[in-house]
CSV table of C-alpha atoms in Angstrom, one decimal:
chain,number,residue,atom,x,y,z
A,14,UNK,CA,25.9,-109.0,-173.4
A,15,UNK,CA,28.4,-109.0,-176.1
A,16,UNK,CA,25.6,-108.3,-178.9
A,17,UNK,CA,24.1,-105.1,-176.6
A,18,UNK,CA,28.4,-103.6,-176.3
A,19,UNK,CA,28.2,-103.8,-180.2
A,20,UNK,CA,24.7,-102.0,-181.0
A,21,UNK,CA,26.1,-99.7,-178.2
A,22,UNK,CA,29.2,-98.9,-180.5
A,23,UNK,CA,27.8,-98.4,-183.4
A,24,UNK,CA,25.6,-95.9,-181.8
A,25,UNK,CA,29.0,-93.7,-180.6
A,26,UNK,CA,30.5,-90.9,-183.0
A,27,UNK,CA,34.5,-91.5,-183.3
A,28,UNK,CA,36.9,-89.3,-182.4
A,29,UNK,CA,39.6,-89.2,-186.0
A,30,UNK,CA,42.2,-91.3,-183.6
A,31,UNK,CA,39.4,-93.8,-183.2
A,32,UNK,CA,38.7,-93.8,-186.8
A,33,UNK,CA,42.5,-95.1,-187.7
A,34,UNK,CA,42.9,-98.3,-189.1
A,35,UNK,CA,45.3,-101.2,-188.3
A,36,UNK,CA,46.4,-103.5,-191.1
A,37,UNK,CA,47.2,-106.8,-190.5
A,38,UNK,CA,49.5,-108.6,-192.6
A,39,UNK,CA,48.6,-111.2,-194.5
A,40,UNK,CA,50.8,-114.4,-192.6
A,41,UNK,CA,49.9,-112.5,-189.2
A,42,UNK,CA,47.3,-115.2,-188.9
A,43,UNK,CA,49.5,-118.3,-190.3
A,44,UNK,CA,50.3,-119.6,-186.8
A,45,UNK,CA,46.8,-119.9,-184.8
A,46,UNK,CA,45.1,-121.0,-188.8
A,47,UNK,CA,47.5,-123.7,-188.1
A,48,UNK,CA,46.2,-124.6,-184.7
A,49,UNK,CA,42.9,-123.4,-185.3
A,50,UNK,CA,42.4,-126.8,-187.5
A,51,UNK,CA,42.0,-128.5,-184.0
A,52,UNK,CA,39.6,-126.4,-182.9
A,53,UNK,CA,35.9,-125.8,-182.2
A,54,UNK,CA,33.7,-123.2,-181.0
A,55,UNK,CA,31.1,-123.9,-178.7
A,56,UNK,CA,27.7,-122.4,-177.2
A,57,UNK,CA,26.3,-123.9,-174.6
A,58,UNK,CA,22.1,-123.1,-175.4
A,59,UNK,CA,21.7,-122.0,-171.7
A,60,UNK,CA,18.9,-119.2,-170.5
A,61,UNK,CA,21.8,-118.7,-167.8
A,62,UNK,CA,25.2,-119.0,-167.2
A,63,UNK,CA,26.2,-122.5,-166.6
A,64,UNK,CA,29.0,-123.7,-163.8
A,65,UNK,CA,32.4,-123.3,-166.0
A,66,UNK,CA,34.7,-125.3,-164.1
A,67,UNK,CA,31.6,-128.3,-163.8
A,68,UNK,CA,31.1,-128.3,-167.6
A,69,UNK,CA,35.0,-128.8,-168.5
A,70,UNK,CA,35.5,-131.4,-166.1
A,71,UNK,CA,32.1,-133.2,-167.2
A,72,UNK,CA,32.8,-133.1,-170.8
A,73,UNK,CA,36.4,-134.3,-170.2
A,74,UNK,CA,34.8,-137.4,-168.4
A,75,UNK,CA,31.9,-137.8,-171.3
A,76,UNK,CA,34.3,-137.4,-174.7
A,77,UNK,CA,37.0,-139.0,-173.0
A,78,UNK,CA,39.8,-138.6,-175.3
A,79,UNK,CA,43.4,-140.0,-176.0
A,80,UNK,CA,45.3,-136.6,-175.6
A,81,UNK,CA,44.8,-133.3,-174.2
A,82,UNK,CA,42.2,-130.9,-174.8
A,83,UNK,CA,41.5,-127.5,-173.1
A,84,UNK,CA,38.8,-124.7,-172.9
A,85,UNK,CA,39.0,-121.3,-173.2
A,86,UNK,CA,36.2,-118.9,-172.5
A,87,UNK,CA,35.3,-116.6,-175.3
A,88,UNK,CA,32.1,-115.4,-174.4
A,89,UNK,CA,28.7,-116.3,-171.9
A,90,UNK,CA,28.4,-120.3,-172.4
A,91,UNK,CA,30.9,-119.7,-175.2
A,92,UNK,CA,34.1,-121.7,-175.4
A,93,UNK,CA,37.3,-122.8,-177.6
A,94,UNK,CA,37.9,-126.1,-177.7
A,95,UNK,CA,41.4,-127.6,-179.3
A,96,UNK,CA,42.3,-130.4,-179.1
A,97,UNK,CA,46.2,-132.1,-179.7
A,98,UNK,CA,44.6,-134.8,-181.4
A,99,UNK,CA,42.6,-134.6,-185.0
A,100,UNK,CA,41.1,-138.1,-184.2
A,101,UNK,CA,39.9,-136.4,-181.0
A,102,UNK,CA,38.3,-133.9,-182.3
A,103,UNK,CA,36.5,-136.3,-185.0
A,104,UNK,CA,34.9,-138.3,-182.1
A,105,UNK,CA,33.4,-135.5,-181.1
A,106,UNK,CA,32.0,-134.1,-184.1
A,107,UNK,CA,30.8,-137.5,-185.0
A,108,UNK,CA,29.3,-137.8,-181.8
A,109,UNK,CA,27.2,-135.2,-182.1
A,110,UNK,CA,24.5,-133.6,-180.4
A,111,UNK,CA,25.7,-133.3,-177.0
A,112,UNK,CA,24.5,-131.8,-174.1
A,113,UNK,CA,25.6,-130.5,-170.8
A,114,UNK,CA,23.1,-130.1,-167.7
A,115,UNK,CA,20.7,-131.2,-170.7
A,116,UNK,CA,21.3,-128.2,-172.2
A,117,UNK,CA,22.3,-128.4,-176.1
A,118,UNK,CA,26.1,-127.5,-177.0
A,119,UNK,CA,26.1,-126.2,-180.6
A,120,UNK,CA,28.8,-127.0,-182.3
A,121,UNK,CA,30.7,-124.9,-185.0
A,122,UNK,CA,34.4,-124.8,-186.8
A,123,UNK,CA,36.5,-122.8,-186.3
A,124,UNK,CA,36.8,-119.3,-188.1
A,125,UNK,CA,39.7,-118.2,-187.2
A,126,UNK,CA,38.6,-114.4,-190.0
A,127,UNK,CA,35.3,-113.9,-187.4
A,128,UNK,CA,35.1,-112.3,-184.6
A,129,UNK,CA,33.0,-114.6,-181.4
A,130,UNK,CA,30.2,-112.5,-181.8
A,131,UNK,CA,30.1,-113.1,-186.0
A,132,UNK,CA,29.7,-116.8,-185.3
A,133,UNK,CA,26.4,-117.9,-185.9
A,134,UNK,CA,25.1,-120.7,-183.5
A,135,UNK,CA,22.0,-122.0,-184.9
A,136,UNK,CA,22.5,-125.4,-186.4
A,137,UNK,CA,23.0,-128.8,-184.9
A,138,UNK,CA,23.5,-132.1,-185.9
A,139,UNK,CA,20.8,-134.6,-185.1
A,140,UNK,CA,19.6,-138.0,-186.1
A,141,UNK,CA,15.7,-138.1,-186.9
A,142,UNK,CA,13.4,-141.4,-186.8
A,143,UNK,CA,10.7,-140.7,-189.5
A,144,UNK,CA,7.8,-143.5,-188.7
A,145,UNK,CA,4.7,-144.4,-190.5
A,146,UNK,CA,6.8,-145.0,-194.2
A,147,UNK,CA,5.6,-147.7,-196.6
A,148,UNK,CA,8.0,-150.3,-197.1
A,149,UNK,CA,8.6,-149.7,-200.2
A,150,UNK,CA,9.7,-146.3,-199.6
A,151,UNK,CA,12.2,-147.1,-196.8
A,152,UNK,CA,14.8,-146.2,-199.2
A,153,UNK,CA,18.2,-143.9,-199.0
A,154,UNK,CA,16.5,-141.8,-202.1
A,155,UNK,CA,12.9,-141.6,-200.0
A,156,UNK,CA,14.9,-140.7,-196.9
A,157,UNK,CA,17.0,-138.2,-198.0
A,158,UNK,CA,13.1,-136.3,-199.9
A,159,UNK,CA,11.9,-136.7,-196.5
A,160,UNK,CA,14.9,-135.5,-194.5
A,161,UNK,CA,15.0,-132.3,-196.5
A,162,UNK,CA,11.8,-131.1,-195.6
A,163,UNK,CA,13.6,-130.8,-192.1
A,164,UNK,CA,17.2,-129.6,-193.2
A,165,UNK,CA,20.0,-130.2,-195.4
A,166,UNK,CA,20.7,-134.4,-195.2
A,167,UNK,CA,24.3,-135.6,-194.2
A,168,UNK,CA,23.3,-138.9,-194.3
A,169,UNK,CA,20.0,-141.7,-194.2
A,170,UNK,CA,21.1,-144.7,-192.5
A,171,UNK,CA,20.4,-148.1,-194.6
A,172,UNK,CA,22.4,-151.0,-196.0
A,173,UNK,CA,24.7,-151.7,-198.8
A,174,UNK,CA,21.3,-152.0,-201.3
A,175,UNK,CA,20.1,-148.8,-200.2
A,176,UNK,CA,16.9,-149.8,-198.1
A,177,UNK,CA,16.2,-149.3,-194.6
A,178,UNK,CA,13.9,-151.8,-193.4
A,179,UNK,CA,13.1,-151.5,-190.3
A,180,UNK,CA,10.5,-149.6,-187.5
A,181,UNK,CA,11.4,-146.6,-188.7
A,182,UNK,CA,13.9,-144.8,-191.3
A,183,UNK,CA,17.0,-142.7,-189.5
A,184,UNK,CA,18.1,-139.8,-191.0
A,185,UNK,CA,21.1,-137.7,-189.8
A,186,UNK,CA,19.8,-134.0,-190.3
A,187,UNK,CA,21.3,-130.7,-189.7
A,188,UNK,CA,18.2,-128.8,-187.9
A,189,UNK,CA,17.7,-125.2,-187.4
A,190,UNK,CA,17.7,-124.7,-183.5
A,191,UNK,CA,16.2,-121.3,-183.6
A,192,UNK,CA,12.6,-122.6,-185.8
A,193,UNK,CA,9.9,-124.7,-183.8
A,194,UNK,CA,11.1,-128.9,-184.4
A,195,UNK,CA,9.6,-130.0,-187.2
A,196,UNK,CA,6.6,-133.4,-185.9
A,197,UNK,CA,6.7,-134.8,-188.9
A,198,UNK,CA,5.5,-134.4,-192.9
A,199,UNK,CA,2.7,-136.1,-195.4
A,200,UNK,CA,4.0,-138.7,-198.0
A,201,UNK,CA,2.1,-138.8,-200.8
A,202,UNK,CA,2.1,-142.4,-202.6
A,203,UNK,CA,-0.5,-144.1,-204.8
A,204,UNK,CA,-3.0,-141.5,-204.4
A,205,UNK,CA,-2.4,-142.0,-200.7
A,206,UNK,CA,-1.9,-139.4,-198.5
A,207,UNK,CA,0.0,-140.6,-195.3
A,208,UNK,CA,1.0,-138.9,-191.4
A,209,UNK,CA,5.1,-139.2,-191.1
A,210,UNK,CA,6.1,-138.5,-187.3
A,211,UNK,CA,9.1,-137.4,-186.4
A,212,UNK,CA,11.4,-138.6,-183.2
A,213,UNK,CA,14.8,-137.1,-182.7
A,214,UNK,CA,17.5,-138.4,-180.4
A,215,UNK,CA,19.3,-136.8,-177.9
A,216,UNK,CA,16.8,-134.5,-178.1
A,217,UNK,CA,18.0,-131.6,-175.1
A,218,UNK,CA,15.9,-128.9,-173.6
A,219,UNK,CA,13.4,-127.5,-175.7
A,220,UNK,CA,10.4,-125.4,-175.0
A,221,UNK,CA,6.6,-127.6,-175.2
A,222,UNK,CA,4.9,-124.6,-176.0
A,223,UNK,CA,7.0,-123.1,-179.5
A,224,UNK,CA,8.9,-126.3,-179.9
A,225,UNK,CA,12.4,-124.4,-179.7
A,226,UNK,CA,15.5,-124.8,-178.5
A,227,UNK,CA,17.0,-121.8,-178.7
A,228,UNK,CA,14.6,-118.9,-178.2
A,229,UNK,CA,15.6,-115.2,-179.5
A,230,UNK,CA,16.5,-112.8,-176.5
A,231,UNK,CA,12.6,-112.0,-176.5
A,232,UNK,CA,12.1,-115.3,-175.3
A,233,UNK,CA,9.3,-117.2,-175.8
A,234,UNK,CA,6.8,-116.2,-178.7
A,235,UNK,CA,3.9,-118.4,-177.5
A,236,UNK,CA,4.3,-118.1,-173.6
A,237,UNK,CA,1.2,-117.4,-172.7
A,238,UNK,CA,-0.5,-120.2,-173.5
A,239,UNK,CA,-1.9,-122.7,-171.0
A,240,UNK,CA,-0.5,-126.2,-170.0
A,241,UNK,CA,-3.6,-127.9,-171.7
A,242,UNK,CA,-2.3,-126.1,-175.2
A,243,UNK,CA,1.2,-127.4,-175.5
A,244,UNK,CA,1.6,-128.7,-179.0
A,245,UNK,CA,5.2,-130.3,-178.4
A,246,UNK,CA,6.4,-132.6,-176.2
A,247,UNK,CA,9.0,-135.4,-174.6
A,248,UNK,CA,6.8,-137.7,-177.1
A,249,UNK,CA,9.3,-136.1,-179.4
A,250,UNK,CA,12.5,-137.8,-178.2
A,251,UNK,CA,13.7,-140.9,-179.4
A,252,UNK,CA,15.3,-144.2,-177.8
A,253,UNK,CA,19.2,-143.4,-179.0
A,254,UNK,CA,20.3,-146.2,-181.3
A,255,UNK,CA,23.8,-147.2,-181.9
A,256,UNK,CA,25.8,-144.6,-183.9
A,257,UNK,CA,27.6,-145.9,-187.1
A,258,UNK,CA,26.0,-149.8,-186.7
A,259,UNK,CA,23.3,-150.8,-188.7
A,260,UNK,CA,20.6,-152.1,-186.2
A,261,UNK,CA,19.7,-155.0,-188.7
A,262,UNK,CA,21.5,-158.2,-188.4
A,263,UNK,CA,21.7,-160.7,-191.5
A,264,UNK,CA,21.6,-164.5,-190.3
A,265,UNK,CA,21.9,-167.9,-192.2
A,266,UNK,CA,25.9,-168.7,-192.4
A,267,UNK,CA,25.6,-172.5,-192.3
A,268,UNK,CA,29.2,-172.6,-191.2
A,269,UNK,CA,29.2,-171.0,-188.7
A,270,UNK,CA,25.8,-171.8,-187.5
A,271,UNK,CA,24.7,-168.7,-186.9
A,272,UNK,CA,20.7,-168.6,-186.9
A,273,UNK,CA,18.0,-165.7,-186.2
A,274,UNK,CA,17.1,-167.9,-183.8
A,275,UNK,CA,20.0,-166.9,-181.7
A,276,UNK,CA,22.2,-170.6,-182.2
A,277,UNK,CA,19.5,-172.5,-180.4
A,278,UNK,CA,22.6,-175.4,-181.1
A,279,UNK,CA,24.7,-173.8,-178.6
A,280,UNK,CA,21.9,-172.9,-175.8
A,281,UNK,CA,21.0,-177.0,-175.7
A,282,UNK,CA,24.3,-178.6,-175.9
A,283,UNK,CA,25.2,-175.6,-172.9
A,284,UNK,CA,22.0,-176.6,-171.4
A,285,UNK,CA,23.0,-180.5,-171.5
A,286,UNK,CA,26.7,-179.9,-170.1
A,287,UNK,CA,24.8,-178.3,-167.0
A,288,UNK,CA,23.0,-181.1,-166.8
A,289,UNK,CA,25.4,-183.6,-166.6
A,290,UNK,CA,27.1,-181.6,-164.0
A,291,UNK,CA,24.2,-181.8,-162.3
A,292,UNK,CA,24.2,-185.6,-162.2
A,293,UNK,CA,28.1,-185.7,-161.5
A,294,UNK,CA,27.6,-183.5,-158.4
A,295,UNK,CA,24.1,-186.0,-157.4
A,296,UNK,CA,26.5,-189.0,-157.5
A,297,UNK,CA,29.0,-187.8,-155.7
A,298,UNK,CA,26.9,-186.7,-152.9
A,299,UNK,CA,25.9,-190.5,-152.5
A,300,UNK,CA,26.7,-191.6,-149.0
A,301,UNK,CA,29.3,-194.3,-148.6
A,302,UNK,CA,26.8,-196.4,-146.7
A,303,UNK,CA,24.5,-196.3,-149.5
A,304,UNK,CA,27.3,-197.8,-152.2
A,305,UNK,CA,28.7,-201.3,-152.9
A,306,UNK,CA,31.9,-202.2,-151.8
A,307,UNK,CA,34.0,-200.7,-154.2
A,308,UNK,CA,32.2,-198.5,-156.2
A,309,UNK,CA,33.1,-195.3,-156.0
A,310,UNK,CA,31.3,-193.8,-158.8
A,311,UNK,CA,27.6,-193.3,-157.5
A,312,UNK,CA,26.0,-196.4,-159.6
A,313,UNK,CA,22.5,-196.4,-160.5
A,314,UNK,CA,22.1,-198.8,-157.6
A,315,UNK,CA,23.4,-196.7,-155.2
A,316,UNK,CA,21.1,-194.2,-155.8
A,317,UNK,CA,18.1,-196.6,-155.7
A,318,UNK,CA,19.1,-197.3,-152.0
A,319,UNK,CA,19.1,-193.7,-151.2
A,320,UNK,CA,15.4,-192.9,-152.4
A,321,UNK,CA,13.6,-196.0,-151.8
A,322,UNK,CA,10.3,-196.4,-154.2
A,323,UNK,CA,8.6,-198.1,-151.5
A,324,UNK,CA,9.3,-195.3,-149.1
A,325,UNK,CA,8.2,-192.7,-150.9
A,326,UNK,CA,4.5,-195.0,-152.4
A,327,UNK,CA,3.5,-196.9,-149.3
A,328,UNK,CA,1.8,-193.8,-147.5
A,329,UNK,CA,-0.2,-192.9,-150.7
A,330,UNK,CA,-1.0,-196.2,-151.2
A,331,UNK,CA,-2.0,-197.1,-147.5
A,332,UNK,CA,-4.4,-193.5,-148.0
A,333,UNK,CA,-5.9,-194.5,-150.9
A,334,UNK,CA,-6.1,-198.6,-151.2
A,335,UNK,CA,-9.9,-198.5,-151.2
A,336,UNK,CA,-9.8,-196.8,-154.5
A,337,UNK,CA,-9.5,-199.2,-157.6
A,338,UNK,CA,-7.8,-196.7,-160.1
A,339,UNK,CA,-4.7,-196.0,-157.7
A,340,UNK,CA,-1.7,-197.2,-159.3
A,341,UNK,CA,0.9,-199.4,-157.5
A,342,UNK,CA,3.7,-196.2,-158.1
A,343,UNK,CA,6.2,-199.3,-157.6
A,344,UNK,CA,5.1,-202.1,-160.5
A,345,UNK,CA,2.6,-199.2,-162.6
A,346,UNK,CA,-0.6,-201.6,-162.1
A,347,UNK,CA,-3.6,-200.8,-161.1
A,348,UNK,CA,-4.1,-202.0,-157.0
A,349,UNK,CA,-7.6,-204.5,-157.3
């Protein structure tokens, strides 16, 4: 709406009172470039208006931050967001993509020399899982080659040698919301040509037919295709991991006894407490009829009395006498 008032202007001859100028002094702008340092712009990438008052108070709930933060409206699914707190507005930033009603909010800083409708909102944030890479090449140098072919690389996630072992490599990309998501790139290695598929996480709504997220105002370009043609897909979303932890896990401190194979020592000895509270809680459930005359600990006598051998061996035995290789359950002989 607000790009259609502007064509629509320029279109207009001026009367000469429409054509005067207003000049702005040059500290007229000191005061909200002071504030505006807390502050981000934000498009919501809607086909329709979304539910203002439902997107404040569900992003207040989501971001949860230590101090105050408020919207204003600046536009269709356009907001200002400042914040009273710089370590706020971080966390969100690092937090990045996020999403409202699934929907993608694109994030930008704040300009505080543009007008709304000069922002640009076509770029997001986004980690990418690249698959399929030779070990060898799970590298911050390999990631960030492969990374580029998607966008400009803020960062490839791997440890203090610069390797990345894992399923998969992670790259934090900045994509191009407006172009088709890139499924992946070939690796050329050793005269080998190999497939590398792409995943991305917190991956929001996005057309399965141009593999967009934010269509032009013509909408869809491919739209007429069938169901049975869709080249994209939820197969392009990945399982989130963990933001700013490594998901790799380095064992083998032998004092603290630490093991990969998750302190085995710890599960038994936890394993044999429970099992001597198991045999505390048998003896004292020992009747007093059943123990000697002052003993009051549940002997091993005591219990004998309770369950009998010979109770529990006569009726097999008395079932199966004629056979000559039932054991006597009571001495462990063979019966003649």
């Amino acid at each position: 709406m607000e790009d259609d008032l502007a064509k629509q202007w320029e279109g207009l001859s001026l009367t000469e009172k429409e054509k005067e100028e207003v000049l702005l002094e040059k500290n007229s702008s000191e005061v909200v470039d002071q504030y505006g340092k807390f502050c981000l712009l934000v498009m919501i990438i809607a086909e329709k208006p979304v539910n203002r008052e439902a997107f404040k108070s569900t992003m207040a709930k989501i971001w949860k931050c230590e101090s105050w933060f408020k919207f204003s409206e600046v536009g269709m699914n356009k907001f200002l967001i400042e914040f009273n707190k710089e370590e706020d507005l971080q966390k969100v930033i690092k937090g990045r993509p996020w999403s409202f009603d699934r929907w993608l909010l694109c994030l930008q800083v704040f300009e505080g020399n543009m007008s709304i409708n000069e922002v640009v909102f076509n770029k997001e944030e986004f980690w990418v899982h690249a698959y399929n890479i030779p070990l060898s090449s799970m590298t911050y140098e390999v990631g960030t080659q492969i990374g580029g072919c998607i966008g400009r690389v803020l960062t490839v996630q791997v440890d203090e040698r610069g390797i990345g072992w894992g399923k998969f490599l992670r790259i934090r990309v900045e994509v191009n919301i407006s172009e088709a998501l890139q499924r992946g790139v070939f690796l050329s290695y050793a005269g080998k040509k190999t497939w590398i598929p792409f995943k991305y996480e917190r991956l929001p709504t996005f057309c399965f037919k141009c593999g967009v997220i934010k269509h032009a105002k013509s909408g869809c370009l491919v739209s007429s295709l069938g169901d049975s043609k869709l080249q994209y897909g939820a197969w392009l979303r990945a399982p989130a991991s963990k933001d700013n932890e490594f998901p790799h896990k380095t064992y083998g401190n032998a004092d603290t006894q630490e093991y990969a194979e998750g302190q085995s020592w710890r599960k038994e000895r936890e394993v044999r407490d429970d099992d001597q509270k198991i045999k505390t809680k048998a003896a004292a459930e020992i009747p007093e009829s059943c123990k000697k005359d002052g003993d009051n600990t549940g002997s091993k006598k005591a219990t004998e009395k309770l369950i009998s051998p010979r109770l529990t061996t006569e009726p097999i035995q008395q079932a199966f006498k004629v056979s000559p290789y039932v054991l006597n359950l009571e001495s462990r002989e063979l019966i003649p």
